[in-house]
mmCIF file of C-alpha atoms in Angstrom:
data_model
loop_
_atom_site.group_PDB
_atom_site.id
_atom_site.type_symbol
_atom_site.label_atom_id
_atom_site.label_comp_id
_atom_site.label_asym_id
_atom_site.label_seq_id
_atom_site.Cartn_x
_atom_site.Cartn_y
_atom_site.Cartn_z
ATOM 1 C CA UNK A 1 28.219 -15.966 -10.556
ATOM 2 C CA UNK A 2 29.129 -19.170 -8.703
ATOM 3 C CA UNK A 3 29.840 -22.493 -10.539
ATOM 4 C CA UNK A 4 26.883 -23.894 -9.613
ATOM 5 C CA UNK A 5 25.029 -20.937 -10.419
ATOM 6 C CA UNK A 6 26.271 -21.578 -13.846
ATOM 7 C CA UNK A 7 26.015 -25.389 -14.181
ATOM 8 C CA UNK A 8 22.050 -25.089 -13.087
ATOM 9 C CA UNK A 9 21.668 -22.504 -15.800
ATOM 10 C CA UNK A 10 23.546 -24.250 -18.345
ATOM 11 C CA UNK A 11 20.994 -27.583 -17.537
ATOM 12 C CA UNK A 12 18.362 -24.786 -17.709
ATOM 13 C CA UNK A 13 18.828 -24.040 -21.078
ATOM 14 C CA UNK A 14 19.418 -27.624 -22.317
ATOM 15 C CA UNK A 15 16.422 -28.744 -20.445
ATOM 16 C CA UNK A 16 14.666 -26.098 -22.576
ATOM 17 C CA UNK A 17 15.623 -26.566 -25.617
ATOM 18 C CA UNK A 18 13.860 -29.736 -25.932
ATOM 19 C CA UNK A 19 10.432 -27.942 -25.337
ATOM 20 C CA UNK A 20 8.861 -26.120 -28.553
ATOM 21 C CA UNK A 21 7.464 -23.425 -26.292
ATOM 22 C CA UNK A 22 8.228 -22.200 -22.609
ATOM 23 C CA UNK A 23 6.850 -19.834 -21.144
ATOM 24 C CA UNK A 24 8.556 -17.415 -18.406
ATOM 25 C CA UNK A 25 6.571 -15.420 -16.453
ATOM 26 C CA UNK A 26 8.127 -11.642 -15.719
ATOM 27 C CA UNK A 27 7.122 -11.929 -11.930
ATOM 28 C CA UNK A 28 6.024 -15.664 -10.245
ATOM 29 C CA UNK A 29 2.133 -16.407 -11.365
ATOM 30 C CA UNK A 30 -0.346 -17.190 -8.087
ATOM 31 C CA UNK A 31 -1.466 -21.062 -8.365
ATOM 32 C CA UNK A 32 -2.700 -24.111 -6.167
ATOM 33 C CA UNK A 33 -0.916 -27.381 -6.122
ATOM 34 C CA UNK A 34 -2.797 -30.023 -3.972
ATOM 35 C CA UNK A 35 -1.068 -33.723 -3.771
ATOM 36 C CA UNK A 36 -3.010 -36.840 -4.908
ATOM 37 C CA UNK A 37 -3.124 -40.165 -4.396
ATOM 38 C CA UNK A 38 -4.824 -41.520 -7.611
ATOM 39 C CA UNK A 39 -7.273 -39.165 -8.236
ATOM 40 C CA UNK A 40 -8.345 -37.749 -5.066
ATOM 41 C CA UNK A 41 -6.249 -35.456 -2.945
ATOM 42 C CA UNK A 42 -4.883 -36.542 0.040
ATOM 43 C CA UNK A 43 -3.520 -32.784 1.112
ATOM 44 C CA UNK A 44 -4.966 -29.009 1.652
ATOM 45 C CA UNK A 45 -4.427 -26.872 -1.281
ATOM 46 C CA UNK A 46 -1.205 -25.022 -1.029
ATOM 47 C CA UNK A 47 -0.724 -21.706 -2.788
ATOM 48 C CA UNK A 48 2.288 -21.875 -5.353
ATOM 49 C CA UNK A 49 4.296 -19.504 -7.656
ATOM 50 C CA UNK A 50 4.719 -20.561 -10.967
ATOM 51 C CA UNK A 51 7.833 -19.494 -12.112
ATOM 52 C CA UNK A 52 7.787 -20.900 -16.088
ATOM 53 C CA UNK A 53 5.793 -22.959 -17.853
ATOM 54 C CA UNK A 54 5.648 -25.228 -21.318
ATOM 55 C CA UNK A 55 2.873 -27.723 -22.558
ATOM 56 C CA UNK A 56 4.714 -30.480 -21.033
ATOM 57 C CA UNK A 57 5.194 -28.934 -17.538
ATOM 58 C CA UNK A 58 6.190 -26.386 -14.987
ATOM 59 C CA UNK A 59 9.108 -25.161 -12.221
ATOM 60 C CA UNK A 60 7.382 -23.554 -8.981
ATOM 61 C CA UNK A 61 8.535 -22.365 -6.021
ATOM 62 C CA UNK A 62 6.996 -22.573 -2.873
ATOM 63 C CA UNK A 63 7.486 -20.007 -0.391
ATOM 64 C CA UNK A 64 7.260 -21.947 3.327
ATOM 65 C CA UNK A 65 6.280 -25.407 2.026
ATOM 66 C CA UNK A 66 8.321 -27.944 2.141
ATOM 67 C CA UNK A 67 6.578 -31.044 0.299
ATOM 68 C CA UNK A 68 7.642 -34.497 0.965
ATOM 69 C CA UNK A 69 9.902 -35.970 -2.092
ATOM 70 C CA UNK A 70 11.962 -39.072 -1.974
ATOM 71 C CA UNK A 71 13.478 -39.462 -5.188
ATOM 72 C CA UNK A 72 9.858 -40.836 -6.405
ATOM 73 C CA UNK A 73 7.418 -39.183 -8.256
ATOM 74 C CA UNK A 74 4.129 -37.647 -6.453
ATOM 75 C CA UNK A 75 0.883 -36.921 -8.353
ATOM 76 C CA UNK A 76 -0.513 -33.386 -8.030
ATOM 77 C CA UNK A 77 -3.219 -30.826 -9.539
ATOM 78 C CA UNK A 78 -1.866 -28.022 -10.541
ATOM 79 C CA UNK A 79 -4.113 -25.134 -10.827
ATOM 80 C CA UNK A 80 -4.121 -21.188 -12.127
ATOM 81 C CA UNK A 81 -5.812 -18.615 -14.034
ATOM 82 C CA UNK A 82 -4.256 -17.121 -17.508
ATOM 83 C CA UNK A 83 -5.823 -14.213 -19.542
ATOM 84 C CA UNK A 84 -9.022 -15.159 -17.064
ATOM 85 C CA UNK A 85 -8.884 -19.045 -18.385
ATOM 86 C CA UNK A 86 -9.111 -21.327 -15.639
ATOM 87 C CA UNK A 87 -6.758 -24.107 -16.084
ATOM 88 C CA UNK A 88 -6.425 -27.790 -13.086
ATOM 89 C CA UNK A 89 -3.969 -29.766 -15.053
ATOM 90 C CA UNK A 90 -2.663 -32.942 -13.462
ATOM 91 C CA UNK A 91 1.057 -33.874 -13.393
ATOM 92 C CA UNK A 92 3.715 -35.706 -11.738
ATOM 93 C CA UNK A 93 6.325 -33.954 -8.951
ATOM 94 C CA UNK A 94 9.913 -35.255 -11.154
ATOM 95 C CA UNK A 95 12.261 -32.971 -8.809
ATOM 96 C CA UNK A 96 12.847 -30.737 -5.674
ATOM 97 C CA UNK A 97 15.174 -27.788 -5.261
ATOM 98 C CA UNK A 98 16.458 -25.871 -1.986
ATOM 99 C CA UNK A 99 17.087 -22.312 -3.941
ATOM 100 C CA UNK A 100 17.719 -19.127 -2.112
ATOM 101 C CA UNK A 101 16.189 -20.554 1.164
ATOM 102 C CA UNK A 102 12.784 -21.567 -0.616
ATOM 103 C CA UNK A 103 11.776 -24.818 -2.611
ATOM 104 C CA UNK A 104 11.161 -24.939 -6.124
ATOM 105 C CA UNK A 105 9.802 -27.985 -7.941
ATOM 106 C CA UNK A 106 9.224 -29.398 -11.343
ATOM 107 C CA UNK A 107 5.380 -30.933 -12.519
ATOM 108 C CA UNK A 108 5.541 -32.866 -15.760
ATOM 109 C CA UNK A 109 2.638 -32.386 -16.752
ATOM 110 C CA UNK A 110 -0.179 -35.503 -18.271
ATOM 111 C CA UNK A 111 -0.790 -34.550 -21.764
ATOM 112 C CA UNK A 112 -4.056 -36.409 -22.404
ATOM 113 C CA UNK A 113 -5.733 -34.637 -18.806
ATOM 114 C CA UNK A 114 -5.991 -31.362 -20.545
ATOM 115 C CA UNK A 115 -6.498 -29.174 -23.585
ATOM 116 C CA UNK A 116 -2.927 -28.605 -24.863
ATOM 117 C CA UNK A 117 -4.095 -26.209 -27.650
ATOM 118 C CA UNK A 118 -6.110 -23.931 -25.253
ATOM 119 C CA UNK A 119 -2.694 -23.837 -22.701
ATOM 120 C CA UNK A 120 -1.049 -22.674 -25.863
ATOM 121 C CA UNK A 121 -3.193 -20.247 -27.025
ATOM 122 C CA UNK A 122 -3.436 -18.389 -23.763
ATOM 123 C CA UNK A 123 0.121 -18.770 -23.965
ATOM 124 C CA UNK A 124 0.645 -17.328 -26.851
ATOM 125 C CA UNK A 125 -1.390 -14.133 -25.455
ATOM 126 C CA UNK A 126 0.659 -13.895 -22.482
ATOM 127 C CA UNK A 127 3.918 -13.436 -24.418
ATOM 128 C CA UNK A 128 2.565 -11.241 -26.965
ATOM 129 C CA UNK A 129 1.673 -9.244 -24.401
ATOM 130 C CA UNK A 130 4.550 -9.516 -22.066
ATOM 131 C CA UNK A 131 2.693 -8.485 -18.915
ATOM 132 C CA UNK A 132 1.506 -10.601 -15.859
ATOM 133 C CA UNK A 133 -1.004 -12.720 -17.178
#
């Protein structure tokens, strides 16, 4: 394992611990991420992976997309299916990553747009089951 490789999982972990509850999927989870300015979109859906996810927010990659970040935050929708719940939760773009020739990028996600306790519960159901939700 490179340094790197181990100083980005090391700030993985860290990052995490502050989080009561993340979620990891067991292979990336289909979802659309379309950019906003305010509250309308001002971009075509694009079709994401989610890679993990916690009540407060989410890492993604994005196989061939390469969104625009300059060190500022960008609004966005997020939105997927879990357990057959259909969840749009709105959130701020806080970082990009070139990894293994794709992007990944972190949402932080607005608390008071959406139902925290139903994210959790269907949560909750994915890692009991441990399957592709």
């Amino acid at each position: 394992m490179e340094k790197n490789e181990k100083v980005r999982e090391l700030f993985e972990m860290l990052y995490q611990r502050k989080e009561g509850f993340r979620y990891r999927f067991p292979t990336p989870h289909d979802a659309m991420l379309t950019i906003e300015q305010g509250e309308r979109p001002i971009g075509q859906k694009d079709q994401v992976k989610l890679l993990d996810i916690s009540l407060g927010g989410a890492k993604l990659s994005a196989p061939g997309l390469n969104i625009r970040y300059e060190q500022e935050p960008k609004h966005v929708s997020l939105s997927f299916l879990l357990n057959d719940k259909s969840f749009t939760i709105r959130g701020m773009m806080i970082w990009k990553q070139l990894y293994l020739g794709e992007y990944r990028y972190g949402i932080r996600f607005e608390a008071e747009r959406y139902s925290q306790s139903e994210l959790l519960n269907e949560l909750k159901k994915c890692a009991k089951k441990e399957a592709s939700c």
